[in-house]
Every structure is written in C-alpha cells, then in structure tokens.
Short mmCIF file of N, CA and C in Angstrom, two decimals:
data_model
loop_
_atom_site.label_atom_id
_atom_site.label_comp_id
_atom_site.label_asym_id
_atom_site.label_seq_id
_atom_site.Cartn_x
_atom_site.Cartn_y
_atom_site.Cartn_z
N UNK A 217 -16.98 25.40 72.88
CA UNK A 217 -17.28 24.33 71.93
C UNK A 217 -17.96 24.93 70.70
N UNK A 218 -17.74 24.65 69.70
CA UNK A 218 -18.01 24.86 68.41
C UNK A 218 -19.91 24.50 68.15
N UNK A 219 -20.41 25.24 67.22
CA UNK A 219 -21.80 24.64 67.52
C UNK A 219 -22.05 23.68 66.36
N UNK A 220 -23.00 22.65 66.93
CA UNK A 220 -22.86 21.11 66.13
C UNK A 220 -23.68 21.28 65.14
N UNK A 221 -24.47 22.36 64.85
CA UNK A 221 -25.73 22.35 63.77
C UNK A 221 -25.09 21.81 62.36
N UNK A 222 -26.07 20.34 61.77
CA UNK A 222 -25.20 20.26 60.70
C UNK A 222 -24.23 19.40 60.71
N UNK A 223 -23.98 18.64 61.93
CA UNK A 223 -23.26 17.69 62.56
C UNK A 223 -24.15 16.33 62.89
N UNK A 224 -23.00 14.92 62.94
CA UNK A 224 -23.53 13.86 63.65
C UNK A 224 -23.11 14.08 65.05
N UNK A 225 -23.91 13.71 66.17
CA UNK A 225 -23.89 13.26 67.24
C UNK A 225 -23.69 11.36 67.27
N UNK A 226 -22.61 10.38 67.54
CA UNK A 226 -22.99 9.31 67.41
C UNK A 226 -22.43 9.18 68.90
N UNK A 227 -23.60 7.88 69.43
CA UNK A 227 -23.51 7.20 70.75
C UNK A 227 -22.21 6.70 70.82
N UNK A 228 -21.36 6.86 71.93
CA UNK A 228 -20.35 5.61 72.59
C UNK A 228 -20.92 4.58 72.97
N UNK A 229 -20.03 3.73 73.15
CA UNK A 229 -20.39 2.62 74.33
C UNK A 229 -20.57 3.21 76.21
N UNK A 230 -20.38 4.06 76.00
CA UNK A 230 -21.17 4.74 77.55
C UNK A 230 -22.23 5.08 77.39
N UNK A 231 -22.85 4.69 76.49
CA UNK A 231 -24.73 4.76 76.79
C UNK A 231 -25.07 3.79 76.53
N UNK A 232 -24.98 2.79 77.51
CA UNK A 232 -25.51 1.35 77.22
C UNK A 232 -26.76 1.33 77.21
N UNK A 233 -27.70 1.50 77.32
CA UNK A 233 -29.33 1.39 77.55
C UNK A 233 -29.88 2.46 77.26
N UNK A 234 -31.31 2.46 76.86
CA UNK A 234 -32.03 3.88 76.72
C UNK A 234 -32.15 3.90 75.18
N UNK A 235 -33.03 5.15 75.05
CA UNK A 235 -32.95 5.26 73.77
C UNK A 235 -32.04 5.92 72.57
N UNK A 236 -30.90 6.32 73.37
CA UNK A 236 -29.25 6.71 73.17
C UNK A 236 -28.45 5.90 72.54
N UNK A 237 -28.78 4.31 72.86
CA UNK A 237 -27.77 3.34 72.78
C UNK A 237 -27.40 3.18 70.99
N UNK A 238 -26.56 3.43 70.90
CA UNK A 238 -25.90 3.38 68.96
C UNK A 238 -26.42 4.25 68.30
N UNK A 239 -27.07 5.19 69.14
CA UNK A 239 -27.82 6.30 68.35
C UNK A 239 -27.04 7.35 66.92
N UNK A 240 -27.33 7.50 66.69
CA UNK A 240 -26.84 8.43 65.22
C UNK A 240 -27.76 9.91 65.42
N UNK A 241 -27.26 10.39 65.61
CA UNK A 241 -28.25 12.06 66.15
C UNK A 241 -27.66 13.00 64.80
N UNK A 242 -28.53 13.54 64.38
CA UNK A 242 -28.35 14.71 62.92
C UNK A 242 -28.70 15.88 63.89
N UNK A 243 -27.63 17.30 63.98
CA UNK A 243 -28.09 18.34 65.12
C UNK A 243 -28.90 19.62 64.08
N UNK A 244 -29.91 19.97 64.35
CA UNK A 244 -30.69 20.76 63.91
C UNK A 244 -30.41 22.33 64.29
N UNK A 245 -30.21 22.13 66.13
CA UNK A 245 -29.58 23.21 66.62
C UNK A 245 -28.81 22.97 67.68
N UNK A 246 -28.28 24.28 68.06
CA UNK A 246 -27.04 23.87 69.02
C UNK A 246 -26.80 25.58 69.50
N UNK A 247 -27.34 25.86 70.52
CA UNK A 247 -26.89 27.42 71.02
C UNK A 247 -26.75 27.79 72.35
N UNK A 248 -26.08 28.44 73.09
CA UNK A 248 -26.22 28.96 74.51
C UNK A 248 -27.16 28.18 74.95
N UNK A 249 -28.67 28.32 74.72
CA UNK A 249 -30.36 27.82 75.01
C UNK A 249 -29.93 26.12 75.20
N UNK A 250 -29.18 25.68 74.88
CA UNK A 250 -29.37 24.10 74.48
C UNK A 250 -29.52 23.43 73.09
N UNK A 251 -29.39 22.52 73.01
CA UNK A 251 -29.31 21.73 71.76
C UNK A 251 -31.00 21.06 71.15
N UNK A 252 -30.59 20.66 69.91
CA UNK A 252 -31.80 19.84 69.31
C UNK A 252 -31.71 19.46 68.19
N UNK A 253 -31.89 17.95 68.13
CA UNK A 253 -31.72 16.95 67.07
C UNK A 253 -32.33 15.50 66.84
N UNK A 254 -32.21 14.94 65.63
CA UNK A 254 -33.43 14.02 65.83
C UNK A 254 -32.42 12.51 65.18
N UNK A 255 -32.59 11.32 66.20
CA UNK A 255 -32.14 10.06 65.86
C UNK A 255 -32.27 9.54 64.20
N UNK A 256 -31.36 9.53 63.36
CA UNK A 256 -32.07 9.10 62.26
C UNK A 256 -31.25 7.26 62.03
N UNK A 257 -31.16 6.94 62.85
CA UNK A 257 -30.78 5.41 62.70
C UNK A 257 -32.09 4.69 63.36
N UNK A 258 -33.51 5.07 63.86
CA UNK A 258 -34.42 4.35 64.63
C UNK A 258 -35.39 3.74 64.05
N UNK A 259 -36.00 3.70 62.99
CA UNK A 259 -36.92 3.35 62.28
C UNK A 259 -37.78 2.45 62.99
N UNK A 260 -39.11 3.07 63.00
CA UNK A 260 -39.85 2.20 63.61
C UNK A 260 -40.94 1.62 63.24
N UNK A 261 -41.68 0.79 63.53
CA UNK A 261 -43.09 -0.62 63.09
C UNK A 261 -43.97 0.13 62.72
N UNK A 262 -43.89 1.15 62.53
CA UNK A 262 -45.02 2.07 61.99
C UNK A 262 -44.77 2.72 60.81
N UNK A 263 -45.64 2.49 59.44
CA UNK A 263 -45.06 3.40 58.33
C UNK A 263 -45.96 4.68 58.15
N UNK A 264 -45.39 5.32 57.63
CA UNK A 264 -45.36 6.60 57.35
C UNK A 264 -47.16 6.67 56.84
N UNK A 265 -47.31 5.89 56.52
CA UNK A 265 -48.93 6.01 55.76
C UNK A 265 -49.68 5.70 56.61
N UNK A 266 -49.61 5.07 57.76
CA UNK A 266 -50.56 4.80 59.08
C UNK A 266 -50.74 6.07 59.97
N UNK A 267 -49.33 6.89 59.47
CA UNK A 267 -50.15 8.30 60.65
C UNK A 267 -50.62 9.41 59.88
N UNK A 268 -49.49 9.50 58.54
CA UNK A 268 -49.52 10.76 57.77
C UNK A 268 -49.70 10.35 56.70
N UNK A 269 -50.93 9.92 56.02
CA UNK A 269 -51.34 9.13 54.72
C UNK A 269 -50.98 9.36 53.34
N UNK A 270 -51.24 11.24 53.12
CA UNK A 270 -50.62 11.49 52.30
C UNK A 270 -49.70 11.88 51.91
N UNK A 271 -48.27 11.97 52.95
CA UNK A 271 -47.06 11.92 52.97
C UNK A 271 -46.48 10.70 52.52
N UNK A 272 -47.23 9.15 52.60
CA UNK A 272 -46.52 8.34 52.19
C UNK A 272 -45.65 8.01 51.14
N UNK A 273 -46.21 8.73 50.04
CA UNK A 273 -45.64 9.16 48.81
C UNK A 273 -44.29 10.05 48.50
N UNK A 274 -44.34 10.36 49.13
CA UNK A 274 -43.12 11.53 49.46
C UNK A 274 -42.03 11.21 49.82
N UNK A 275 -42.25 10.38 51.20
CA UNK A 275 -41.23 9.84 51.85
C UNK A 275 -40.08 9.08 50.82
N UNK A 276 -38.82 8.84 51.39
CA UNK A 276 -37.98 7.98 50.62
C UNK A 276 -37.91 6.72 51.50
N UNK A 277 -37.44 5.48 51.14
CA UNK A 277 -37.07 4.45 51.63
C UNK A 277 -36.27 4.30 52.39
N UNK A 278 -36.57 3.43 53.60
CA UNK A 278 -37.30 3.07 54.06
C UNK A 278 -38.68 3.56 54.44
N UNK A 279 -39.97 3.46 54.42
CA UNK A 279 -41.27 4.77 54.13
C UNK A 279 -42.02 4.25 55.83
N UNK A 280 -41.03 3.97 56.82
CA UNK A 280 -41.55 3.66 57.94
C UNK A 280 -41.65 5.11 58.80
N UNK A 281 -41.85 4.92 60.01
CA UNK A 281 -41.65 6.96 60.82
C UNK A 281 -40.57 6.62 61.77
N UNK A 282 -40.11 7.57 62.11
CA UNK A 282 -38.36 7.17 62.54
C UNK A 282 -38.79 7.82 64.30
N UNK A 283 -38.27 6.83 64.90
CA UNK A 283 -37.93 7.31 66.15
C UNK A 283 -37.33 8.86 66.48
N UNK A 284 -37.13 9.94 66.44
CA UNK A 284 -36.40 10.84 66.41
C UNK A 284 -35.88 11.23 68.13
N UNK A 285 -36.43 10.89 69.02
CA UNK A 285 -35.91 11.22 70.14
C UNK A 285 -37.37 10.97 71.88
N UNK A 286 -36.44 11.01 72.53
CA UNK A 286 -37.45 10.78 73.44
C UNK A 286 -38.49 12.22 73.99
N UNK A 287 -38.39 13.32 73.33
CA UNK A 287 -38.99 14.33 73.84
C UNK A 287 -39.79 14.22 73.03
N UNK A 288 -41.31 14.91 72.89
CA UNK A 288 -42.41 15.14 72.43
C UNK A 288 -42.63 13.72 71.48
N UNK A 289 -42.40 13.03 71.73
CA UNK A 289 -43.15 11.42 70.81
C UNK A 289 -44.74 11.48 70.41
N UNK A 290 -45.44 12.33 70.71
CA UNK A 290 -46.51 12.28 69.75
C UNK A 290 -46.53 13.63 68.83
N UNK A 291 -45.58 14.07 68.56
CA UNK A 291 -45.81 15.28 67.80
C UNK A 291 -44.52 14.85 66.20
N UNK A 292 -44.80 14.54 65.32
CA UNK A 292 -43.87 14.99 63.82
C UNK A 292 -43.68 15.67 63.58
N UNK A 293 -41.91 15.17 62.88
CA UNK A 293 -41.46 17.00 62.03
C UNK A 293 -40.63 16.22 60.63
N UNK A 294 -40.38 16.45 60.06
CA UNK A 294 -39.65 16.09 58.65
C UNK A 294 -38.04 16.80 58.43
N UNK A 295 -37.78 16.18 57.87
CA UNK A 295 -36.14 16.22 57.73
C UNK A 295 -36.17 15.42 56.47
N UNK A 296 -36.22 16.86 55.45
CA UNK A 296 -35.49 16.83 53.94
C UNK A 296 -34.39 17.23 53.37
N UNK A 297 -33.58 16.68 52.58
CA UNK A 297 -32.53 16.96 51.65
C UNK A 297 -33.14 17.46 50.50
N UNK A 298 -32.47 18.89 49.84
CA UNK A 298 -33.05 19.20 48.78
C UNK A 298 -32.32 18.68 47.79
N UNK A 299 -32.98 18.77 46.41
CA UNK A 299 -31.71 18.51 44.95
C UNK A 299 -31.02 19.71 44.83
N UNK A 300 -30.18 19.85 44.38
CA UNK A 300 -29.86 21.07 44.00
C UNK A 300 -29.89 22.47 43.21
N UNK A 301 -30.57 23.18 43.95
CA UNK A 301 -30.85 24.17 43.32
C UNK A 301 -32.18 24.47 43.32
N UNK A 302 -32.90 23.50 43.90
CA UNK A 302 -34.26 23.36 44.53
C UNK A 302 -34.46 23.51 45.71
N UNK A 303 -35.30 24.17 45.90
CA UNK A 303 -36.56 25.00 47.24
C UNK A 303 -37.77 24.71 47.50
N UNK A 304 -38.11 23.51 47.71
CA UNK A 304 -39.91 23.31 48.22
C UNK A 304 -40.44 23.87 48.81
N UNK A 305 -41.45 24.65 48.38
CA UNK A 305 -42.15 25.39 49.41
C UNK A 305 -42.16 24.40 50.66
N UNK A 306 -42.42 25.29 51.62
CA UNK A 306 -42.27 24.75 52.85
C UNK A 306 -41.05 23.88 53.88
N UNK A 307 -40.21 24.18 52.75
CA UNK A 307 -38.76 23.37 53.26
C UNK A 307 -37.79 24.74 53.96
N UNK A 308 -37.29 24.44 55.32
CA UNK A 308 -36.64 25.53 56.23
C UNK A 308 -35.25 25.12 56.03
N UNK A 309 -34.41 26.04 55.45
CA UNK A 309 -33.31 24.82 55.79
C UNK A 309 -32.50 25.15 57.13
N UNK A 310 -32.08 23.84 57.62
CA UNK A 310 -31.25 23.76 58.71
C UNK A 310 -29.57 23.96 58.12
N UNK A 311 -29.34 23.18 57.17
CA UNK A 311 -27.74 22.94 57.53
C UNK A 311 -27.26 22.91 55.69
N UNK A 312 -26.98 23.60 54.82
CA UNK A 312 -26.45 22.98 53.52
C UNK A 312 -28.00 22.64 52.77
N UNK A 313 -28.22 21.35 52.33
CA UNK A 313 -29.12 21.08 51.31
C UNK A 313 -30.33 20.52 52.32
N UNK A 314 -30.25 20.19 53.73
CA UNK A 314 -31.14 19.40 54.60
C UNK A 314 -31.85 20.57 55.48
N UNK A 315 -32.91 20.29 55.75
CA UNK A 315 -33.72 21.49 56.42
C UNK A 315 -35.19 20.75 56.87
N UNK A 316 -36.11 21.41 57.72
CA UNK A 316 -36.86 21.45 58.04
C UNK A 316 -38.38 21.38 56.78
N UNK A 317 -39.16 20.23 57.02
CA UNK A 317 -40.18 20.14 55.77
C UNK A 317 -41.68 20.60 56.64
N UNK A 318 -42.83 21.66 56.43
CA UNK A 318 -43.42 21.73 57.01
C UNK A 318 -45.13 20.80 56.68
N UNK A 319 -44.88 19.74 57.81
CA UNK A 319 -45.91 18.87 56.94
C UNK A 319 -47.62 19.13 57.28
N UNK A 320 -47.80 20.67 57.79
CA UNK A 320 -48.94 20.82 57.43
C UNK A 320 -49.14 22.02 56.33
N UNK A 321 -48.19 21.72 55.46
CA UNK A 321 -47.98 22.58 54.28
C UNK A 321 -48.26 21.49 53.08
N UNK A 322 -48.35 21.91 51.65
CA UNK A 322 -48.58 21.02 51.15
C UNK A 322 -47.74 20.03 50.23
N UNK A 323 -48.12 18.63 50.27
CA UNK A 323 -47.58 17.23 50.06
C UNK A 323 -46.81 17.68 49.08
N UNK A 324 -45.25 17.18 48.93
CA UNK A 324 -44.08 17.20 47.90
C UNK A 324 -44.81 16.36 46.94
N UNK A 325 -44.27 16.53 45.32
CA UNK A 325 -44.23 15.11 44.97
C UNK A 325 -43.15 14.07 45.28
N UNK A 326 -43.38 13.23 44.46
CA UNK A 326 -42.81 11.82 44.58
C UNK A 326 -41.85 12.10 43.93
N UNK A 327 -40.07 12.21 44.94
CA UNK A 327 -39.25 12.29 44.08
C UNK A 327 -38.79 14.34 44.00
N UNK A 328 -39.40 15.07 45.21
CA UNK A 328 -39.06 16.23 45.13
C UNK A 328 -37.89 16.50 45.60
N UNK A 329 -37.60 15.71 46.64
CA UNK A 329 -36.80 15.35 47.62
C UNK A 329 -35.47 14.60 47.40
N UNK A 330 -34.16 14.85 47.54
CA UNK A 330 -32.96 13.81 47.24
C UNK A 330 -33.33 12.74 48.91
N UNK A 331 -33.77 13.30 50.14
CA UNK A 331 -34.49 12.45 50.59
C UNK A 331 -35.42 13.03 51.62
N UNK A 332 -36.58 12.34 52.36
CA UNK A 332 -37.51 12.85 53.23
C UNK A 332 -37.90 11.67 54.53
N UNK A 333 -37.46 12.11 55.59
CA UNK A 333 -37.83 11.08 56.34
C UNK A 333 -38.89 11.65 57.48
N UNK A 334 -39.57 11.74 58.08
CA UNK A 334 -40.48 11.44 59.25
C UNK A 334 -40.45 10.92 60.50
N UNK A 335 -40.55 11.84 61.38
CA UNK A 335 -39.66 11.35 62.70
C UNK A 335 -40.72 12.05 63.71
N UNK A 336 -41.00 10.37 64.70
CA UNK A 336 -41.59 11.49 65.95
C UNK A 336 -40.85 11.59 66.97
N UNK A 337 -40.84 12.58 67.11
CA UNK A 337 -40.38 13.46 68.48
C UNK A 337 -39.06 13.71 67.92
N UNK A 338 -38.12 14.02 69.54
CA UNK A 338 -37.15 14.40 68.85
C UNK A 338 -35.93 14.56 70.34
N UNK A 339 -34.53 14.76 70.24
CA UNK A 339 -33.79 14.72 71.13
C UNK A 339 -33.53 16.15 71.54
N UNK A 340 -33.68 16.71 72.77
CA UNK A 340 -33.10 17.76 73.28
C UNK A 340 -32.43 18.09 74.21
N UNK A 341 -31.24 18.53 74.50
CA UNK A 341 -30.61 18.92 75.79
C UNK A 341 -30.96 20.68 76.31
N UNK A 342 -30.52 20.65 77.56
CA UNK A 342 -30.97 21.77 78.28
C UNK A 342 -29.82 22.43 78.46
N UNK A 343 -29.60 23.85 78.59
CA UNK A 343 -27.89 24.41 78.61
C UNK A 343 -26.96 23.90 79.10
N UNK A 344 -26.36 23.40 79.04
CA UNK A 344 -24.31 22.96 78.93
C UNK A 344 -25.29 20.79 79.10
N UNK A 345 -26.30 20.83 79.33
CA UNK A 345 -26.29 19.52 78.96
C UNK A 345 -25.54 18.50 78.23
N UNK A 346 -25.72 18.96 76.87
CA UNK A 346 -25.07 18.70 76.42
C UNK A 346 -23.56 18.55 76.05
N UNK A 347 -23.07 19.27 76.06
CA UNK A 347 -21.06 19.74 76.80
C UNK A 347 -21.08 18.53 77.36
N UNK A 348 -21.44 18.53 78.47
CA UNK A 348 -21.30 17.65 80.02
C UNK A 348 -21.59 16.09 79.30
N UNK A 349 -22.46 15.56 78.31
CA UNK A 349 -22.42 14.25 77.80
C UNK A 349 -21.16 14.40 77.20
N UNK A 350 -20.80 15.68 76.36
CA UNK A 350 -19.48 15.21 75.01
C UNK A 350 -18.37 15.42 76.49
N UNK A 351 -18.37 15.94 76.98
CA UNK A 351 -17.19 16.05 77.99
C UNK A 351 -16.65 14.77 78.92
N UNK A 352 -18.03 13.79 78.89
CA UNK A 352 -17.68 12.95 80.04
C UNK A 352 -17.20 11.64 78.83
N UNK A 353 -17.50 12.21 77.21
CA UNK A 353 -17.05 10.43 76.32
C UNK A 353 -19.02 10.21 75.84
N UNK A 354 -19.46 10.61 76.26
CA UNK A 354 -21.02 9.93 75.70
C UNK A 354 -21.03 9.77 74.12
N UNK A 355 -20.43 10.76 74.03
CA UNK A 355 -21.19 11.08 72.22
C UNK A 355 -19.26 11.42 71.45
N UNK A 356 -19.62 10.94 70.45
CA UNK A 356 -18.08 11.69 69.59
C UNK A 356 -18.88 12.56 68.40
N UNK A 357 -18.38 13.55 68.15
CA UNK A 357 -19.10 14.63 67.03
C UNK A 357 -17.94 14.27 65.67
N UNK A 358 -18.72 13.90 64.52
CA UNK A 358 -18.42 13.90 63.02
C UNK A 358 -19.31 14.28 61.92
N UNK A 359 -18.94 14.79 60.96
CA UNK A 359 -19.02 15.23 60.19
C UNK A 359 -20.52 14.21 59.33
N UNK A 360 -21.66 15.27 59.09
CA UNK A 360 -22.59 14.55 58.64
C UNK A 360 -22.03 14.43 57.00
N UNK A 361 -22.72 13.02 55.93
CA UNK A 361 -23.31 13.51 54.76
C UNK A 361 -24.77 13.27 54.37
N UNK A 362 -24.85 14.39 53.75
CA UNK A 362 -26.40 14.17 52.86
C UNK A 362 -27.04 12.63 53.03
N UNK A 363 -25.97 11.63 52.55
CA UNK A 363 -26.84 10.09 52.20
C UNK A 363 -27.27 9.48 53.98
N UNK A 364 -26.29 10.06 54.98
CA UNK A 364 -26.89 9.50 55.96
C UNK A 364 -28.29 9.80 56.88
N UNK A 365 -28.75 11.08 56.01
CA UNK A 365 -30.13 11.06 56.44
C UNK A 365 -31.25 10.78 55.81
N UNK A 366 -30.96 9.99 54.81
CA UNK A 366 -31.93 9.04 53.55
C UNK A 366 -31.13 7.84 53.51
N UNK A 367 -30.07 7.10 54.21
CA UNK A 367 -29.56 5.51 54.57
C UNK A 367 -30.73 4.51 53.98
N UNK A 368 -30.84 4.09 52.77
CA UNK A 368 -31.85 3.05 52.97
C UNK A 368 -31.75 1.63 53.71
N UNK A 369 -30.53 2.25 54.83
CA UNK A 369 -30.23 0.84 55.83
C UNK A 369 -30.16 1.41 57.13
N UNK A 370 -31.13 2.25 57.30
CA UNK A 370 -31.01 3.15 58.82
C UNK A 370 -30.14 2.10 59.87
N UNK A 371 -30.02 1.08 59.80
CA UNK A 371 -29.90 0.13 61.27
C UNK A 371 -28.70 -0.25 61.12
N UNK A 372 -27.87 -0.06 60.08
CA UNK A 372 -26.38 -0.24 60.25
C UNK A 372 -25.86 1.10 59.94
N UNK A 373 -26.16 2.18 60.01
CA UNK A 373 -25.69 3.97 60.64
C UNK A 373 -24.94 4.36 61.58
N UNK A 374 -25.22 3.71 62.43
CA UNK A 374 -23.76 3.90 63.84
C UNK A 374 -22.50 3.15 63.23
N UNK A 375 -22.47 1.32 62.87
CA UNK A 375 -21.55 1.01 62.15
C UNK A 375 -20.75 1.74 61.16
N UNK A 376 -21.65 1.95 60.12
CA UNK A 376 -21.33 2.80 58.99
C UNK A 376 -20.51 4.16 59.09
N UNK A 377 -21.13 5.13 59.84
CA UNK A 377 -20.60 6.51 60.52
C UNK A 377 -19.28 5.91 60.87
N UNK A 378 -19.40 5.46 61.87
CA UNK A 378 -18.19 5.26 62.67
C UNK A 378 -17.04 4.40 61.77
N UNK A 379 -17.22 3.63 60.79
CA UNK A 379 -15.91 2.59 60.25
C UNK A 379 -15.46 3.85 59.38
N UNK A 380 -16.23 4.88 58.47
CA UNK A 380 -15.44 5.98 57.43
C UNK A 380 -14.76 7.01 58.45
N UNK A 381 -15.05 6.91 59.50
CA UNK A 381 -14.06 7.76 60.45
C UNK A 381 -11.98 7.30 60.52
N UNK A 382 -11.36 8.88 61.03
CA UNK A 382 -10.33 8.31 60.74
C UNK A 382 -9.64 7.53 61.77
N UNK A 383 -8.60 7.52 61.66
CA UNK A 383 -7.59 6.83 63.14
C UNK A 383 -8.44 5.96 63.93
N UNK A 384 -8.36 5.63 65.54
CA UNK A 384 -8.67 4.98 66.53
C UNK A 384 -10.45 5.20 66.51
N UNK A 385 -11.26 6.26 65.99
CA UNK A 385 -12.72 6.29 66.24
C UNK A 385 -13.33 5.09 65.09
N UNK A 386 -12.20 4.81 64.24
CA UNK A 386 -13.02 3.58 63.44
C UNK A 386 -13.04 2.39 63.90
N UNK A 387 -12.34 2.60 64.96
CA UNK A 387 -12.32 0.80 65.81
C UNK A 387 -13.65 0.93 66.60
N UNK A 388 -14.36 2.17 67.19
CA UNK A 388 -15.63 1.74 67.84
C UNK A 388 -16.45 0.91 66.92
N UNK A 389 -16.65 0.93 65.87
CA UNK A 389 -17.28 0.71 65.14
C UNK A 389 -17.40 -1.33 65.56
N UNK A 390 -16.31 -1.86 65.37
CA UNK A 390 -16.28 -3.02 65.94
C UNK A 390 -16.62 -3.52 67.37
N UNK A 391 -16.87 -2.32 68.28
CA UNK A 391 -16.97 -2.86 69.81
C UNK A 391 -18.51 -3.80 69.37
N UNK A 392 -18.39 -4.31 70.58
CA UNK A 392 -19.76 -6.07 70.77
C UNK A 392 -20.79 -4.90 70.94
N UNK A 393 -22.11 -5.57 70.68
CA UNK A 393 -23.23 -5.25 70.98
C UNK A 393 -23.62 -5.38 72.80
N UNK A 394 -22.89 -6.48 73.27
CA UNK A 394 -23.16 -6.60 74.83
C UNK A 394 -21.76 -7.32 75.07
N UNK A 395 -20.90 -6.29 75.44
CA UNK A 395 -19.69 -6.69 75.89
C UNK A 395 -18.93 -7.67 76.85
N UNK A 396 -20.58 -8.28 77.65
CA UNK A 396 -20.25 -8.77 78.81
C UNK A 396 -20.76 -10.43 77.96
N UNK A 397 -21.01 -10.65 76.86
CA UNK A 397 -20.65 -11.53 75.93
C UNK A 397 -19.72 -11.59 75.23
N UNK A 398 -18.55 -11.09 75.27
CA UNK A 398 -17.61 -11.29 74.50
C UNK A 398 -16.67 -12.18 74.76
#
C-alpha cells in the first residue's frame, strides 16, 4: 500500500458509532511503525481561547479546538497551511504547504497562516492496523486539498469530500445518517 501522508482518510458507513463515524482524517504519517492523523471535520464546544489564549488570534475560522482523535485528548498540536512562499518559524511541514505549527513556539500573527486549526489529541493506528481497516471497506483514501483543512464548515466535510469524488464513491456521500430510518 502506498503511504497516505498528505492524504484524506474518510469514514464509510462501516463505522457506525465511535468517534470514526463520518470522520474526515488528514494523514500526517503513515510508515511500516503505523499511521497518524488528526480528524479535521470535529469541532468542538470549546474555543481556542479557553485553553490556548494567545493562539486565539491566529487561529482561522471556525476559532473553536477540533477534536483530532481519540489518542492523547489532553495534549495539542496545530495543523497549518502556509501562503506561499512562506515559512513560520516553527511551522514543520508535513505534506506540500500544510505542516506541523509548534505552539510552544512563538504566536503567528493574525493572518500568517492561509489556515491554522487546533486539535486535541489525535488518531493513531498500530502496524498493518491500519491496512486491515482500508482492507475490510472502513475508510476510502482521497486526495486532500489545502481548503479542507481550514473548511469554515468543518461539519459538512465528509459530505463535501465525498460528493467532488469521482464515479460510484460520490453516491456515499448521500447514504442516511441512521439507515435503519430510512
């Protein structure tokens, strides 16, 4: 299998429950070791200025802290898009213009960023873990862009992903929210 760094991970309808379910996963890494990537469709009741005060500024819209995965939930990491041709100190990059922001480095301005989101915790699989979800249908792998990890509509991202897809993967996009209502 090809490695996903730089890739969407999006949920099937075989992860009905959990914190998987319609998930939108951006992959950070992907090697022999196992995988790692962080939900960016989760946005959660908490904004960005209630944990990390002077990051609030920084952040792009939506300026809430994003669910990123069920592993380490009390620990943050940042996930920025650069402009082009720009390097923030402290920005790692992962994949093209999006990379790693180190937020005990110091505060971007407002607007350094094409975007910056805030995410606790984060998703990880353990060796061939991952395989074994894409193998059994869990997840379909497509092609990230830049705007879907600054969405100022994080909560329609699985929709979205999935309808610009081609052939038969744009019909998931329409499956029910609870099928056993349909």
């Amino acid at each position: 299998m090809a490695l996903l760094r730089g890739r969407l991970l999006v949920a099937t309808p075989l992860i009905g429950v959990g914190s998987f379910w319609r998930s939108v996963v951006f992959m950070l890494d992907h090697s022999d070791e196992g995988a790692l990537g962080v939900i960016v469709n989760r946005p959660l009741n908490a904004a960005v200025a209630d944990v990390l005060p002077h990051w609030a500024d920084a952040v792009t819209a939506p300026t809430q802290l994003f669910d990123g995965g069920p592993v380490g939930s009390d620990a943050a990491l940042a996930l920025g898009v650069v402009h082009d041709g720009l390097v923030p100190h402290g920005w790692h990059q992962m994949a093209d213009r999006v990379g790693l922001v180190d937020l005990d480095g110091p505060v971007p301005a407002s607007g350094q960023f094409a975007g910056l989101r805030v995410f606790a915790g984060y998703a990880g699989w353990g060796v061939g873990q991952l395989e074994g979800e894409i193998d059994e249908g869990s997840w379909v792998i497509v092609d990230a862009i830049e705007s879907d990890l600054s969405s100022p509509h994080p909560e329609t991202l699985w929709h979205d992903v999935l309808l610009r897809q081609p052939g038969d993967l744009r019909l998931m996009a329409s499956f029910p929210a609870d099928p056993d209502l349909n």
